[in-house]
Amino acid sequence: MITPQLQQHGIRYGRDKLYHLLYRHGLLIRQRKRKVYTTNSNHSLKKYPNLIKDLRLYLSEQLWVSDITYLKVGKGFAYLSLVTDAYSRKIVGWCLYPTLEATGAVTALTMAIKDRKTNRNLIHHSDRGIQYCCQQYARELDYYGIRISMSAKGDPYENAIAERVNGILKTEYLLDKTFNSIMVAKTAVANAIEKYNYLRPHASCDYNTPDIAHQLKGPLKKRWKSNKKQPCTDQKEVQQKQVITNT
C-alpha cells in the first residue's frame, strides 16, 4: 500500500527492512498475553471430529472458523463471538455479549448465515466449547446443511485462523483496552471489523483485503514466512542466519 509513495521519493524498502526500521523506533505491535479462558470443553454434550486436517481452500464460503474472545468492560468482561471465512479471512459474523451463554455465539452465526452469498458445501470449524456443542448451535448448523467440525481437545493450533483474527483485532485495532460500557465496546468492535475487512491487506491472502479476497477464486499466495526451522547444511547460509539472529 505504501509502495507508490516510496517509489515517488526513490526509496527502495522490502518487508524485512521495513520491520527493522519499525523495531528501531518502537513501532512494532507487542504480543498480548491471554489471561481469560473462554473455552469450557469439560461437558457431556456431543463433540464432533476434525474434518479439515487435509482440506485445501480455493473458495470463500468453503470453511468458516469460529471462536470467542473477551473484552474488558468496566471491572468485568464482555465476550466477542466471531465467525471468519477461512479462505478470505473475512469476518462474516460477530456478536459482543455480556456473558458466555450460547446466545452470543448463535447471534454471530445467524449474522454469517444471513449474509451468505452461495449455497456451496460449507464446513463450520470451532473448538469444543460448550457454546458450539449445545443443541441450539448444532441445530442451526444442521438446518442450513453446514457440516460440523471441531478441533482436538486442548489444541489451539487446530483453530489457528480464528485465534489469529482475535489477535489482530485486539493488538492492531486496540480492542485490548478497557471500555467504559458494553455500548462503547460494541461501537469499537464494529469500527475495528469494518477496517479489518475492507482496509487491511492480509499476508495470508496475497496482500488483498479480506473483502476483496472473499470475491476471488483459486489458492491465495501466502506472503508470510513459516516459523518452522529447516535443516541448514550450507556453511554460508548458516553464517548468514547467525548474523540475522545476532542482529
Coordinates of C-alpha atoms in Angstrom, one line a residue:
M1 CA 0.0 0.0 0.0
I2 CA 2.9 2.4 0.7
T3 CA 5.0 1.3 -2.3
P4 CA 3.8 4.0 -4.7
Q5 CA 4.7 6.7 -2.1
L6 CA 8.1 5.2 -1.6
Q7 CA 8.8 5.0 -5.3
Q8 CA 7.9 8.7 -5.8
H9 CA 10.8 9.5 -3.4
G10 CA 13.2 6.9 -4.9
I11 CA 13.1 4.8 -1.7
R12 CA 13.5 1.0 -2.0
Y13 CA 12.3 -0.8 1.0
G14 CA 11.5 -4.5 1.4
R15 CA 9.3 -6.0 4.1
D16 CA 12.2 -7.1 6.4
K17 CA 14.0 -3.8 6.1
L18 CA 10.7 -2.0 7.0
Y19 CA 10.3 -4.3 10.0
H20 CA 13.8 -3.4 11.2
L21 CA 13.0 0.3 10.9
L22 CA 9.8 -0.1 12.8
Y23 CA 11.6 -2.1 15.5
R24 CA 14.3 0.6 16.0
H25 CA 11.6 3.2 16.6
G26 CA 9.5 1.0 18.9
L27 CA 6.6 0.8 16.4
L28 CA 6.1 -3.0 16.2
I29 CA 3.0 -4.4 17.8
R30 CA 3.6 -6.0 21.2
Q31 CA 2.3 -9.6 21.7
R32 CA -0.6 -9.8 24.1
K33 CA -0.8 -12.3 27.0
R34 CA -4.0 -14.2 27.3
K35 CA -5.5 -14.1 30.8
V36 CA -9.1 -15.1 30.5
Y37 CA -10.2 -18.5 29.3
T38 CA -13.4 -18.6 27.3
T39 CA -13.4 -22.3 26.3
N40 CA -15.0 -25.0 28.5
S41 CA -14.8 -28.4 26.9
N42 CA -15.4 -30.4 30.0
H43 CA -19.1 -31.2 29.3
S44 CA -21.2 -34.2 28.3
L45 CA -22.6 -32.6 25.1
K46 CA -21.8 -34.3 21.7
K47 CA -18.4 -33.4 20.3
Y48 CA -17.6 -33.7 16.6
P49 CA -14.4 -34.9 14.7
N50 CA -12.0 -32.6 12.9
L51 CA -12.9 -32.5 9.2
I52 CA -10.4 -30.0 8.0
K53 CA -7.0 -31.6 8.5
D54 CA -6.3 -32.1 4.8
L55 CA -8.8 -29.6 3.4
R56 CA -7.5 -27.3 0.7
L57 CA -9.1 -23.9 0.4
Y58 CA -9.8 -22.4 -3.0
L59 CA -13.1 -20.5 -2.5
S60 CA -14.9 -18.4 0.1
E61 CA -17.8 -20.0 1.9
Q62 CA -16.0 -23.3 1.9
L63 CA -14.9 -23.2 5.5
W64 CA -15.9 -21.0 8.4
V65 CA -14.0 -20.9 11.7
S66 CA -15.4 -19.6 15.0
D67 CA -14.0 -18.6 18.3
I68 CA -14.8 -16.5 21.3
T69 CA -12.5 -13.9 22.9
Y70 CA -13.0 -11.4 25.8
L71 CA -13.0 -7.6 26.0
K72 CA -12.5 -5.7 29.3
V73 CA -15.6 -3.7 30.1
G74 CA -15.6 -1.7 33.4
K75 CA -14.5 -4.1 36.1
G76 CA -15.7 -7.1 34.2
F77 CA -15.7 -8.6 30.7
A78 CA -17.8 -8.9 27.6
Y79 CA -17.4 -11.8 25.2
L80 CA -16.9 -11.4 21.4
S81 CA -18.0 -14.3 19.2
L82 CA -16.6 -14.2 15.7
V83 CA -17.3 -16.3 12.6
T84 CA -14.5 -15.9 10.0
D85 CA -14.3 -17.2 6.4
A86 CA -11.1 -19.3 6.4
Y87 CA -10.3 -18.6 2.7
S88 CA -10.6 -14.8 2.7
R89 CA -10.1 -14.2 6.4
K90 CA -13.2 -12.0 6.3
I91 CA -15.2 -11.7 9.5
V92 CA -18.7 -12.7 8.3
G93 CA -20.5 -12.7 11.7
W94 CA -19.9 -11.3 15.1
C95 CA -21.7 -10.5 18.4
L96 CA -20.5 -8.9 21.6
Y97 CA -22.4 -10.4 24.5
P98 CA -22.2 -9.7 28.3
T99 CA -22.0 -13.4 29.3
L100 CA -20.6 -16.6 27.9
E101 CA -24.0 -18.0 27.2
A102 CA -24.5 -19.6 23.8
T103 CA -26.7 -16.7 22.7
G104 CA -23.7 -14.6 21.7
A105 CA -22.2 -17.4 19.5
V106 CA -25.6 -18.2 17.9
T107 CA -26.2 -14.5 17.1
A108 CA -22.8 -14.3 15.3
L109 CA -23.6 -17.5 13.4
T110 CA -27.1 -16.1 12.4
M111 CA -25.4 -12.9 11.0
A112 CA -23.0 -15.0 9.0
I113 CA -25.7 -17.2 7.6
K114 CA -27.9 -14.2 6.7
D115 CA -25.1 -12.6 4.7
R116 CA -24.1 -15.9 2.9
K117 CA -23.9 -15.4 -0.8
T118 CA -23.7 -19.0 -2.2
N119 CA -25.1 -22.5 -1.4
R120 CA -21.7 -24.2 -1.6
N121 CA -20.9 -27.1 0.7
L122 CA -19.7 -25.4 3.8
I123 CA -17.9 -26.7 6.9
H124 CA -18.1 -24.9 10.3
H125 CA -15.0 -25.4 12.5
S126 CA -14.5 -24.5 16.1
D127 CA -13.1 -25.7 19.4
R128 CA -15.1 -28.0 21.7
G129 CA -16.5 -25.2 23.8
I130 CA -20.0 -25.7 25.2
Q131 CA -21.4 -22.8 23.2
Y132 CA -20.6 -24.7 19.9
C133 CA -21.6 -28.1 21.2
C134 CA -25.0 -27.1 22.6
Q135 CA -28.2 -28.2 20.8
Q136 CA -29.2 -24.7 19.7
Y137 CA -25.9 -24.1 17.8
A138 CA -25.7 -27.6 16.3
R139 CA -29.4 -27.4 15.3
E140 CA -28.8 -24.1 13.5
L141 CA -25.9 -25.6 11.5
D142 CA -27.8 -28.7 10.7
Y143 CA -30.8 -26.8 9.5
Y144 CA -28.7 -25.0 6.8
G145 CA -26.8 -28.1 5.8
I146 CA -23.5 -26.9 7.3
R147 CA -21.2 -29.7 8.4
I148 CA -19.7 -29.5 11.9
S149 CA -16.0 -29.9 12.6
M150 CA -14.1 -29.4 15.9
S151 CA -10.5 -29.3 17.0
A152 CA -9.0 -31.8 19.3
K153 CA -9.2 -31.1 23.0
G154 CA -6.7 -28.5 24.2
D155 CA -5.2 -28.0 20.8
P156 CA -5.4 -24.3 19.8
Y157 CA -3.3 -24.8 16.7
E158 CA -6.2 -26.7 15.0
N159 CA -8.2 -23.4 15.2
A160 CA -5.3 -21.1 14.5
I161 CA -7.0 -18.9 11.9
A162 CA -9.7 -17.9 14.4
E163 CA -7.1 -17.3 17.1
R164 CA -5.1 -15.1 14.7
V165 CA -8.1 -12.9 13.8
N166 CA -8.7 -12.4 17.5
G167 CA -5.2 -11.3 18.0
I168 CA -5.3 -8.8 15.1
L169 CA -8.4 -7.1 16.4
K170 CA -7.0 -6.8 19.9
T171 CA -3.5 -5.7 19.1
E172 CA -3.9 -3.7 15.8
Y173 CA -7.3 -2.2 16.5
L174 CA -6.9 -1.5 20.2
L175 CA -9.7 -3.8 21.5
D176 CA -7.4 -4.9 24.3
K177 CA -8.1 -1.7 26.3
T178 CA -10.8 -1.3 29.0
F179 CA -14.1 0.1 27.8
N180 CA -16.5 2.2 29.9
S181 CA -19.6 0.3 28.8
I182 CA -20.7 -2.5 26.5
M183 CA -22.2 0.0 24.1
V184 CA -18.9 1.8 23.8
A185 CA -17.2 -1.6 23.3
K186 CA -19.8 -2.6 20.6
T187 CA -19.0 0.6 18.6
A188 CA -15.3 0.0 18.8
V189 CA -15.8 -3.6 17.7
A190 CA -17.9 -2.6 14.7
N191 CA -15.3 0.0 13.6
A192 CA -12.5 -2.5 14.0
I193 CA -14.2 -5.2 12.0
E194 CA -15.1 -2.6 9.3
K195 CA -11.4 -1.5 9.0
Y196 CA -10.1 -5.1 9.2
N197 CA -12.5 -6.4 6.4
Y198 CA -12.2 -3.5 4.0
L199 CA -8.9 -1.7 4.6
R200 CA -6.3 -4.2 6.0
P201 CA -4.2 -6.2 3.4
H202 CA -3.7 -9.7 4.7
A203 CA -0.5 -11.6 4.2
S204 CA -2.4 -14.9 4.0
C205 CA -4.5 -13.6 1.1
D206 CA -1.7 -12.4 -1.2
Y207 CA -1.9 -8.9 0.4
N208 CA -5.6 -8.5 -0.6
T209 CA -8.0 -7.1 1.9
P210 CA -10.4 -9.8 3.3
D211 CA -13.3 -8.3 1.4
I212 CA -11.5 -8.4 -2.0
A213 CA -10.2 -11.9 -1.2
H214 CA -13.7 -13.0 -0.5
Q215 CA -14.6 -12.4 -4.1
L216 CA -11.6 -14.3 -5.6
K217 CA -11.2 -17.9 -6.7
G218 CA -8.2 -20.3 -6.6
P219 CA -5.4 -20.7 -4.0
L220 CA -4.2 -17.5 -2.5
K221 CA -0.5 -17.0 -2.1
K222 CA 0.8 -16.8 1.4
R223 CA 3.1 -13.9 1.9
W224 CA 4.3 -14.7 5.5
K225 CA 7.4 -16.7 6.5
S226 CA 7.0 -20.1 8.1
N227 CA 8.3 -20.4 11.7
K228 CA 9.3 -24.0 11.0
K229 CA 13.0 -24.4 11.2
Q230 CA 14.6 -26.1 8.2
P231 CA 17.9 -28.0 8.5
C232 CA 20.8 -25.9 7.3
T233 CA 23.6 -27.7 5.5
D234 CA 25.3 -24.9 3.6
Q235 CA 28.0 -23.2 5.7
K236 CA 27.4 -19.8 4.1
E237 CA 23.7 -20.0 4.8
V238 CA 24.5 -21.0 8.4
Q239 CA 26.7 -17.9 8.8
Q240 CA 24.0 -15.6 7.3
K241 CA 21.4 -17.0 9.7
Q242 CA 23.7 -16.5 12.6
V243 CA 24.2 -12.8 11.7
I244 CA 20.5 -12.2 11.4
T245 CA 20.0 -13.9 14.8
N246 CA 22.6 -11.8 16.5
T247 CA 21.1 -8.6 14.9

